[in-house]
Amino acid sequence: MGNKVMFVRRGQIFVLAVGICVIAAVTLLFQRGGAVTADAMPVGERTIHMVTGEFKTTTKEGKQIEAYRWDPGTVFVNKGENVKLVIYGVNGESHPFVIEGLDITGKVTKGEETIINFHASNEGIYRIICLTHPDAASSGPMIGYIVID
Ligand SMILES: [Cu+2]
């Protein structure tokens, strides 16, 4: 009799344990499903405008000095977004450029818009570097930063 009671209790514990496992598994699956749904949700397109700018002045000695810049120098996008980067050439005749890590090359010409479309697949900081003005010695540094977060 006592054994039988024990057996029933063990059975109940077993049923309870199985029930908890099933609930945990269903919860996990549901959460995972939710995450997948979130990732699969359509992400918007982000349009960002930049210009090519120039700092220019004359020193007391009458020497003209200048430096070219991307402006704004840093732009932010969310991971997963489709980005449309529109760069308007204001100062400087032309700025051939590369965007490191994104395999993008192009050129910005005065008075024209250069449009760059890319998908922000991976988080990171990607530099847009003008090949004519990459450092201080070449009237730069004309380096901008695209932050994917
Ligand atoms: Cu340049």
Short mmCIF file of N, CA and C and ligand atoms in Angstrom, two decimals:
data_model
loop_
_atom_site.label_atom_id
_atom_site.label_comp_id
_atom_site.label_asym_id
_atom_site.label_seq_id
_atom_site.Cartn_x
_atom_site.Cartn_y
_atom_site.Cartn_z
N MET A 1 0.85 -1.22 0.00
CA MET A 1 0.00 0.00 0.00
C MET A 1 0.87 1.25 0.00
N GLY A 2 1.82 1.22 0.95
CA GLY A 2 2.75 2.35 1.04
C GLY A 2 3.51 2.51 -0.26
N ASN A 3 3.94 1.43 -0.82
CA ASN A 3 4.66 1.45 -2.10
C ASN A 3 3.82 2.05 -3.21
N LYS A 4 2.54 1.65 -3.18
CA LYS A 4 1.65 2.15 -4.22
C LYS A 4 1.52 3.68 -4.16
N VAL A 5 1.38 4.17 -2.90
CA VAL A 5 1.28 5.62 -2.71
C VAL A 5 2.53 6.31 -3.25
N MET A 6 3.70 5.74 -2.90
CA MET A 6 4.97 6.28 -3.39
C MET A 6 5.00 6.32 -4.92
N PHE A 7 4.52 5.23 -5.50
CA PHE A 7 4.51 5.11 -6.96
C PHE A 7 3.68 6.24 -7.59
N VAL A 8 2.50 6.45 -6.99
CA VAL A 8 1.62 7.51 -7.50
C VAL A 8 2.31 8.88 -7.40
N ARG A 9 2.94 9.09 -6.24
CA ARG A 9 3.61 10.40 -6.05
C ARG A 9 4.73 10.60 -7.08
N ARG A 10 5.52 9.52 -7.28
CA ARG A 10 6.59 9.62 -8.27
C ARG A 10 6.01 9.94 -9.65
N GLY A 11 4.91 9.28 -9.91
CA GLY A 11 4.24 9.52 -11.20
C GLY A 11 3.83 10.97 -11.34
N GLN A 12 3.29 11.49 -10.25
CA GLN A 12 2.85 12.90 -10.30
C GLN A 12 4.04 13.83 -10.50
N ILE A 13 5.14 13.53 -9.78
CA ILE A 13 6.34 14.36 -9.93
C ILE A 13 6.84 14.29 -11.37
N PHE A 14 6.80 13.07 -11.92
CA PHE A 14 7.24 12.87 -13.31
C PHE A 14 6.38 13.71 -14.27
N VAL A 15 5.07 13.63 -14.05
CA VAL A 15 4.15 14.39 -14.91
C VAL A 15 4.43 15.89 -14.77
N LEU A 16 4.66 16.32 -13.52
CA LEU A 16 4.94 17.73 -13.24
C LEU A 16 6.24 18.16 -13.95
N ALA A 17 7.28 17.30 -13.83
CA ALA A 17 8.57 17.60 -14.46
C ALA A 17 8.43 17.69 -15.97
N VAL A 18 7.70 16.75 -16.55
CA VAL A 18 7.49 16.77 -18.00
C VAL A 18 6.75 18.04 -18.39
N GLY A 19 5.74 18.38 -17.58
CA GLY A 19 4.96 19.61 -17.84
C GLY A 19 5.85 20.84 -17.84
N ILE A 20 6.75 20.93 -16.86
CA ILE A 20 7.65 22.09 -16.77
C ILE A 20 8.56 22.15 -17.99
N CYS A 21 9.07 20.95 -18.37
CA CYS A 21 9.96 20.88 -19.53
C CYS A 21 9.23 21.36 -20.79
N VAL A 22 7.99 20.89 -20.94
CA VAL A 22 7.21 21.27 -22.13
C VAL A 22 6.99 22.78 -22.14
N ILE A 23 6.62 23.33 -20.97
CA ILE A 23 6.38 24.78 -20.89
C ILE A 23 7.66 25.54 -21.22
N ALA A 24 8.81 25.07 -20.66
CA ALA A 24 10.09 25.73 -20.92
C ALA A 24 10.44 25.68 -22.40
N ALA A 25 10.22 24.51 -23.00
CA ALA A 25 10.55 24.34 -24.42
C ALA A 25 9.67 25.24 -25.29
N VAL A 26 8.38 25.27 -24.97
CA VAL A 26 7.45 26.10 -25.74
C VAL A 26 7.82 27.58 -25.59
N THR A 27 8.17 27.98 -24.36
CA THR A 27 8.58 29.37 -24.11
C THR A 27 9.82 29.72 -24.93
N LEU A 28 10.80 28.82 -24.90
CA LEU A 28 12.04 29.03 -25.67
C LEU A 28 11.74 29.17 -27.16
N LEU A 29 10.95 28.23 -27.66
CA LEU A 29 10.59 28.27 -29.08
C LEU A 29 9.89 29.56 -29.42
N PHE A 30 8.96 29.96 -28.53
CA PHE A 30 8.19 31.18 -28.78
C PHE A 30 9.13 32.39 -28.82
N GLN A 31 10.06 32.43 -27.85
CA GLN A 31 11.00 33.57 -27.80
C GLN A 31 11.87 33.59 -29.05
N ARG A 32 12.36 32.39 -29.43
CA ARG A 32 13.20 32.32 -30.63
C ARG A 32 12.41 32.77 -31.85
N GLY A 33 11.18 32.27 -31.91
CA GLY A 33 10.32 32.64 -33.04
C GLY A 33 10.14 34.14 -33.10
N GLY A 34 9.96 34.74 -31.92
CA GLY A 34 9.79 36.19 -31.85
C GLY A 34 11.02 36.91 -32.36
N ALA A 35 12.20 36.42 -31.98
CA ALA A 35 13.44 37.05 -32.39
C ALA A 35 13.60 36.96 -33.91
N VAL A 36 13.29 35.79 -34.45
CA VAL A 36 13.41 35.60 -35.90
C VAL A 36 12.46 36.56 -36.62
N THR A 37 11.25 36.68 -36.07
CA THR A 37 10.28 37.59 -36.66
C THR A 37 10.81 39.02 -36.65
N ALA A 38 11.45 39.39 -35.52
CA ALA A 38 11.98 40.75 -35.40
C ALA A 38 13.06 40.98 -36.46
N ASP A 39 13.95 39.98 -36.63
CA ASP A 39 15.02 40.11 -37.62
C ASP A 39 14.47 40.18 -39.04
N ALA A 40 13.39 39.45 -39.26
CA ALA A 40 12.83 39.39 -40.60
C ALA A 40 11.97 40.60 -40.94
N MET A 41 11.70 41.41 -39.93
CA MET A 41 10.88 42.60 -40.16
C MET A 41 11.56 43.53 -41.16
N PRO A 42 10.81 44.10 -42.06
CA PRO A 42 11.43 44.99 -43.04
C PRO A 42 12.04 46.21 -42.34
N VAL A 43 13.28 46.52 -42.70
CA VAL A 43 13.94 47.68 -42.12
C VAL A 43 13.94 48.78 -43.17
N GLY A 44 13.81 49.99 -42.71
CA GLY A 44 13.64 51.08 -43.64
C GLY A 44 14.89 51.48 -44.39
N GLU A 45 14.69 52.37 -45.35
CA GLU A 45 15.83 52.94 -46.06
C GLU A 45 16.15 54.28 -45.40
N ARG A 46 17.43 54.52 -45.22
CA ARG A 46 17.85 55.78 -44.61
C ARG A 46 18.63 56.59 -45.62
N THR A 47 18.19 57.81 -45.83
CA THR A 47 18.91 58.71 -46.74
C THR A 47 19.75 59.67 -45.91
N ILE A 48 21.01 59.75 -46.25
CA ILE A 48 21.93 60.64 -45.54
C ILE A 48 22.61 61.55 -46.56
N HIS A 49 22.63 62.81 -46.23
CA HIS A 49 23.27 63.78 -47.12
C HIS A 49 24.62 64.23 -46.55
N MET A 50 25.57 64.34 -47.44
CA MET A 50 26.89 64.87 -47.08
C MET A 50 27.28 65.87 -48.16
N VAL A 51 28.24 66.71 -47.84
CA VAL A 51 28.80 67.61 -48.84
C VAL A 51 30.32 67.54 -48.75
N THR A 52 30.95 68.01 -49.80
CA THR A 52 32.40 68.20 -49.72
C THR A 52 32.62 69.65 -49.36
N GLY A 53 33.41 69.87 -48.33
CA GLY A 53 33.66 71.23 -47.86
C GLY A 53 35.13 71.57 -47.90
N GLU A 54 35.38 72.84 -47.67
CA GLU A 54 36.77 73.31 -47.71
C GLU A 54 36.98 74.39 -46.67
N PHE A 55 38.01 74.23 -45.89
CA PHE A 55 38.45 75.30 -45.00
C PHE A 55 39.53 76.05 -45.77
N LYS A 56 39.38 77.37 -45.80
CA LYS A 56 40.36 78.14 -46.58
C LYS A 56 40.60 79.47 -45.89
N THR A 57 41.83 79.83 -45.76
CA THR A 57 42.16 81.12 -45.14
C THR A 57 43.53 81.59 -45.62
N THR A 58 43.83 82.84 -45.27
CA THR A 58 45.14 83.41 -45.62
C THR A 58 45.87 83.77 -44.34
N THR A 59 47.09 83.35 -44.23
CA THR A 59 47.87 83.63 -43.03
C THR A 59 48.33 85.10 -43.02
N LYS A 60 48.86 85.55 -41.87
CA LYS A 60 49.36 86.92 -41.74
C LYS A 60 50.44 87.22 -42.78
N GLU A 61 51.15 86.15 -43.15
CA GLU A 61 52.24 86.31 -44.14
C GLU A 61 51.70 86.31 -45.57
N GLY A 62 50.39 86.19 -45.70
CA GLY A 62 49.78 86.23 -47.03
C GLY A 62 49.74 84.88 -47.73
N LYS A 63 50.04 83.84 -47.00
CA LYS A 63 50.01 82.51 -47.60
C LYS A 63 48.59 81.93 -47.48
N GLN A 64 48.10 81.41 -48.60
CA GLN A 64 46.76 80.81 -48.59
C GLN A 64 46.87 79.33 -48.19
N ILE A 65 46.07 78.97 -47.20
CA ILE A 65 46.08 77.56 -46.76
C ILE A 65 44.67 77.02 -46.83
N GLU A 66 44.56 75.69 -47.04
CA GLU A 66 43.23 75.10 -47.19
C GLU A 66 43.24 73.63 -46.77
N ALA A 67 42.05 73.16 -46.48
CA ALA A 67 41.88 71.74 -46.15
C ALA A 67 40.49 71.32 -46.59
N TYR A 68 40.41 70.13 -47.18
CA TYR A 68 39.11 69.61 -47.64
C TYR A 68 38.55 68.63 -46.62
N ARG A 69 37.20 68.61 -46.55
CA ARG A 69 36.52 67.77 -45.55
C ARG A 69 35.24 67.17 -46.12
N TRP A 70 34.86 66.02 -45.59
CA TRP A 70 33.50 65.53 -45.79
C TRP A 70 32.68 66.16 -44.68
N ASP A 71 31.48 66.57 -44.98
CA ASP A 71 30.64 67.15 -43.93
C ASP A 71 29.20 66.69 -44.08
N PRO A 72 28.58 66.13 -43.03
CA PRO A 72 29.16 65.87 -41.72
C PRO A 72 30.25 64.80 -41.78
N GLY A 73 31.17 64.87 -40.85
CA GLY A 73 32.32 63.98 -40.87
C GLY A 73 32.01 62.58 -40.34
N THR A 74 30.92 62.48 -39.60
CA THR A 74 30.52 61.18 -39.05
C THR A 74 29.02 61.02 -39.24
N VAL A 75 28.61 59.86 -39.77
CA VAL A 75 27.18 59.58 -39.90
C VAL A 75 26.88 58.23 -39.26
N PHE A 76 25.66 58.11 -38.77
CA PHE A 76 25.27 56.90 -38.04
C PHE A 76 24.10 56.21 -38.75
N VAL A 77 24.18 54.88 -38.87
CA VAL A 77 23.06 54.11 -39.39
C VAL A 77 22.88 52.88 -38.51
N ASN A 78 21.68 52.32 -38.59
CA ASN A 78 21.40 51.11 -37.83
C ASN A 78 21.75 49.89 -38.67
N LYS A 79 22.28 48.89 -38.00
CA LYS A 79 22.56 47.63 -38.67
C LYS A 79 21.27 47.12 -39.31
N GLY A 80 21.36 46.67 -40.54
CA GLY A 80 20.20 46.12 -41.23
C GLY A 80 19.52 47.12 -42.16
N GLU A 81 19.87 48.38 -42.02
CA GLU A 81 19.22 49.39 -42.87
C GLU A 81 19.81 49.41 -44.28
N ASN A 82 18.96 49.79 -45.21
CA ASN A 82 19.44 50.09 -46.56
C ASN A 82 19.74 51.57 -46.59
N VAL A 83 20.97 51.89 -46.92
CA VAL A 83 21.43 53.27 -46.81
C VAL A 83 21.59 53.88 -48.20
N LYS A 84 21.09 55.09 -48.32
CA LYS A 84 21.29 55.88 -49.53
C LYS A 84 22.09 57.11 -49.11
N LEU A 85 23.37 57.08 -49.45
CA LEU A 85 24.26 58.18 -49.09
C LEU A 85 24.39 59.10 -50.29
N VAL A 86 23.95 60.34 -50.09
CA VAL A 86 23.97 61.32 -51.18
C VAL A 86 25.04 62.37 -50.86
N ILE A 87 26.06 62.43 -51.68
CA ILE A 87 27.14 63.39 -51.43
C ILE A 87 27.15 64.44 -52.53
N TYR A 88 27.01 65.68 -52.11
CA TYR A 88 26.97 66.80 -53.04
C TYR A 88 28.34 67.47 -53.09
N GLY A 89 28.84 67.62 -54.28
CA GLY A 89 30.16 68.24 -54.44
C GLY A 89 30.05 69.76 -54.40
N VAL A 90 30.53 70.37 -53.33
CA VAL A 90 30.48 71.83 -53.21
C VAL A 90 31.88 72.42 -53.44
N ASN A 91 32.80 72.05 -52.59
CA ASN A 91 34.17 72.56 -52.75
C ASN A 91 35.08 71.49 -53.33
N GLY A 92 36.02 71.94 -54.13
CA GLY A 92 36.95 71.01 -54.77
C GLY A 92 36.38 70.49 -56.07
N GLU A 93 37.25 70.39 -57.08
CA GLU A 93 36.75 69.95 -58.40
C GLU A 93 36.27 68.50 -58.38
N SER A 94 37.08 67.63 -57.81
CA SER A 94 36.67 66.22 -57.75
C SER A 94 37.36 65.50 -56.60
N HIS A 95 36.63 64.56 -56.04
CA HIS A 95 37.13 63.78 -54.91
C HIS A 95 36.87 62.30 -55.15
N PRO A 96 37.84 61.60 -55.74
CA PRO A 96 37.69 60.15 -55.87
C PRO A 96 37.83 59.54 -54.47
N PHE A 97 37.00 58.56 -54.18
CA PHE A 97 37.01 58.04 -52.80
C PHE A 97 36.86 56.52 -52.75
N VAL A 98 37.20 55.97 -51.60
CA VAL A 98 36.91 54.57 -51.29
C VAL A 98 36.23 54.55 -49.93
N ILE A 99 35.35 53.58 -49.74
CA ILE A 99 34.81 53.33 -48.41
C ILE A 99 35.37 51.99 -47.98
N GLU A 100 36.27 52.06 -47.02
CA GLU A 100 36.95 50.86 -46.53
C GLU A 100 35.96 49.87 -45.95
N GLY A 101 36.15 48.62 -46.26
CA GLY A 101 35.33 47.57 -45.65
C GLY A 101 34.00 47.33 -46.32
N LEU A 102 33.59 48.23 -47.21
CA LEU A 102 32.30 48.06 -47.89
C LEU A 102 32.49 47.82 -49.39
N ASP A 103 33.75 47.81 -49.81
CA ASP A 103 34.05 47.59 -51.24
C ASP A 103 33.34 48.59 -52.14
N ILE A 104 33.36 49.86 -51.73
CA ILE A 104 32.71 50.90 -52.52
C ILE A 104 33.76 51.91 -52.96
N THR A 105 33.76 52.24 -54.24
CA THR A 105 34.61 53.30 -54.75
C THR A 105 33.71 54.24 -55.56
N GLY A 106 34.16 55.48 -55.72
CA GLY A 106 33.37 56.43 -56.49
C GLY A 106 34.09 57.75 -56.59
N LYS A 107 33.34 58.76 -57.04
CA LYS A 107 33.94 60.08 -57.20
C LYS A 107 32.86 61.14 -56.99
N VAL A 108 33.21 62.18 -56.26
CA VAL A 108 32.30 63.31 -56.09
C VAL A 108 32.85 64.48 -56.89
N THR A 109 32.00 65.04 -57.74
CA THR A 109 32.40 66.14 -58.62
C THR A 109 31.63 67.39 -58.24
N LYS A 110 32.28 68.52 -58.37
CA LYS A 110 31.67 69.81 -58.03
C LYS A 110 30.35 70.01 -58.76
N GLY A 111 29.31 70.40 -58.00
CA GLY A 111 28.01 70.69 -58.59
C GLY A 111 27.17 69.47 -58.89
N GLU A 112 27.67 68.28 -58.53
CA GLU A 112 26.92 67.05 -58.81
C GLU A 112 26.71 66.24 -57.54
N GLU A 113 25.63 65.43 -57.60
CA GLU A 113 25.36 64.52 -56.49
C GLU A 113 25.87 63.14 -56.84
N THR A 114 26.57 62.54 -55.92
CA THR A 114 26.98 61.14 -56.07
C THR A 114 26.13 60.34 -55.09
N ILE A 115 25.45 59.31 -55.59
CA ILE A 115 24.55 58.52 -54.74
C ILE A 115 25.15 57.13 -54.54
N ILE A 116 25.27 56.76 -53.29
CA ILE A 116 25.85 55.46 -52.94
C ILE A 116 24.80 54.68 -52.17
N ASN A 117 24.42 53.52 -52.70
CA ASN A 117 23.46 52.66 -52.01
C ASN A 117 24.20 51.45 -51.45
N PHE A 118 23.96 51.17 -50.18
CA PHE A 118 24.52 49.94 -49.60
C PHE A 118 23.66 49.44 -48.46
N HIS A 119 23.83 48.17 -48.14
CA HIS A 119 23.12 47.55 -47.03
C HIS A 119 24.05 47.50 -45.83
N ALA A 120 23.58 48.00 -44.71
CA ALA A 120 24.41 48.03 -43.50
C ALA A 120 24.40 46.66 -42.83
N SER A 121 25.16 45.74 -43.39
CA SER A 121 25.11 44.35 -42.94
C SER A 121 25.79 44.13 -41.60
N ASN A 122 26.96 44.72 -41.44
CA ASN A 122 27.77 44.43 -40.25
C ASN A 122 28.10 45.69 -39.46
N GLU A 123 28.02 45.55 -38.15
CA GLU A 123 28.38 46.67 -37.28
C GLU A 123 29.84 47.03 -37.48
N GLY A 124 30.14 48.29 -37.33
CA GLY A 124 31.54 48.71 -37.44
C GLY A 124 31.64 50.17 -37.79
N ILE A 125 32.87 50.64 -37.89
CA ILE A 125 33.15 52.01 -38.31
C ILE A 125 33.89 51.94 -39.63
N TYR A 126 33.28 52.52 -40.66
CA TYR A 126 33.83 52.43 -42.01
C TYR A 126 34.28 53.82 -42.45
N ARG A 127 35.50 53.91 -42.93
CA ARG A 127 36.05 55.21 -43.31
C ARG A 127 35.82 55.49 -44.79
N ILE A 128 35.34 56.70 -45.07
CA ILE A 128 35.28 57.16 -46.46
C ILE A 128 36.48 58.09 -46.64
N ILE A 129 37.35 57.68 -47.54
CA ILE A 129 38.64 58.36 -47.70
C ILE A 129 38.75 58.95 -49.10
N CYS A 130 38.98 60.27 -49.17
CA CYS A 130 39.25 60.89 -50.46
C CYS A 130 40.68 60.55 -50.85
N LEU A 131 40.82 60.01 -52.05
CA LEU A 131 42.14 59.56 -52.50
C LEU A 131 43.05 60.72 -52.90
N THR A 132 42.45 61.89 -53.16
CA THR A 132 43.26 63.06 -53.50
C THR A 132 43.73 63.79 -52.23
N HIS A 133 42.89 63.74 -51.19
CA HIS A 133 43.20 64.48 -49.95
C HIS A 133 43.14 63.55 -48.72
N PRO A 134 43.92 62.48 -48.72
CA PRO A 134 43.79 61.50 -47.63
C PRO A 134 44.46 61.90 -46.32
N ASP A 135 45.36 62.89 -46.37
CA ASP A 135 46.06 63.26 -45.14
C ASP A 135 46.39 64.76 -45.11
N ALA A 136 47.01 65.19 -44.03
CA ALA A 136 47.31 66.61 -43.84
C ALA A 136 48.24 67.14 -44.95
N ALA A 137 49.16 66.32 -45.39
CA ALA A 137 50.14 66.73 -46.41
C ALA A 137 49.47 67.00 -47.76
N SER A 138 48.27 66.44 -47.98
CA SER A 138 47.58 66.60 -49.26
C SER A 138 46.30 67.41 -49.09
N SER A 139 46.35 68.43 -48.21
CA SER A 139 45.20 69.30 -47.96
C SER A 139 44.00 68.53 -47.41
N GLY A 140 44.26 67.57 -46.58
CA GLY A 140 43.21 66.84 -45.88
C GLY A 140 43.41 66.99 -44.39
N PRO A 141 43.06 66.05 -43.60
CA PRO A 141 42.58 64.74 -43.99
C PRO A 141 41.10 64.77 -44.36
N MET A 142 40.80 64.31 -45.56
CA MET A 142 39.41 64.26 -46.00
C MET A 142 38.93 62.82 -45.76
N ILE A 143 38.65 62.57 -44.51
CA ILE A 143 38.22 61.23 -44.08
C ILE A 143 36.95 61.38 -43.26
N GLY A 144 35.93 60.64 -43.63
CA GLY A 144 34.68 60.62 -42.87
C GLY A 144 34.46 59.24 -42.29
N TYR A 145 33.49 59.16 -41.38
CA TYR A 145 33.25 57.89 -40.70
C TYR A 145 31.77 57.51 -40.78
N ILE A 146 31.52 56.29 -41.25
CA ILE A 146 30.17 55.75 -41.28
C ILE A 146 30.08 54.72 -40.15
N VAL A 147 29.25 55.02 -39.18
CA VAL A 147 29.14 54.13 -38.03
C VAL A 147 27.87 53.29 -38.20
N ILE A 148 28.05 51.98 -38.26
CA ILE A 148 26.91 51.06 -38.31
C ILE A 148 26.79 50.42 -36.94
N ASP A 149 25.63 50.65 -36.31
CA ASP A 149 25.46 50.24 -34.92
C ASP A 149 24.19 49.42 -34.74
CU CU B 1 39.09 65.32 -51.69
#
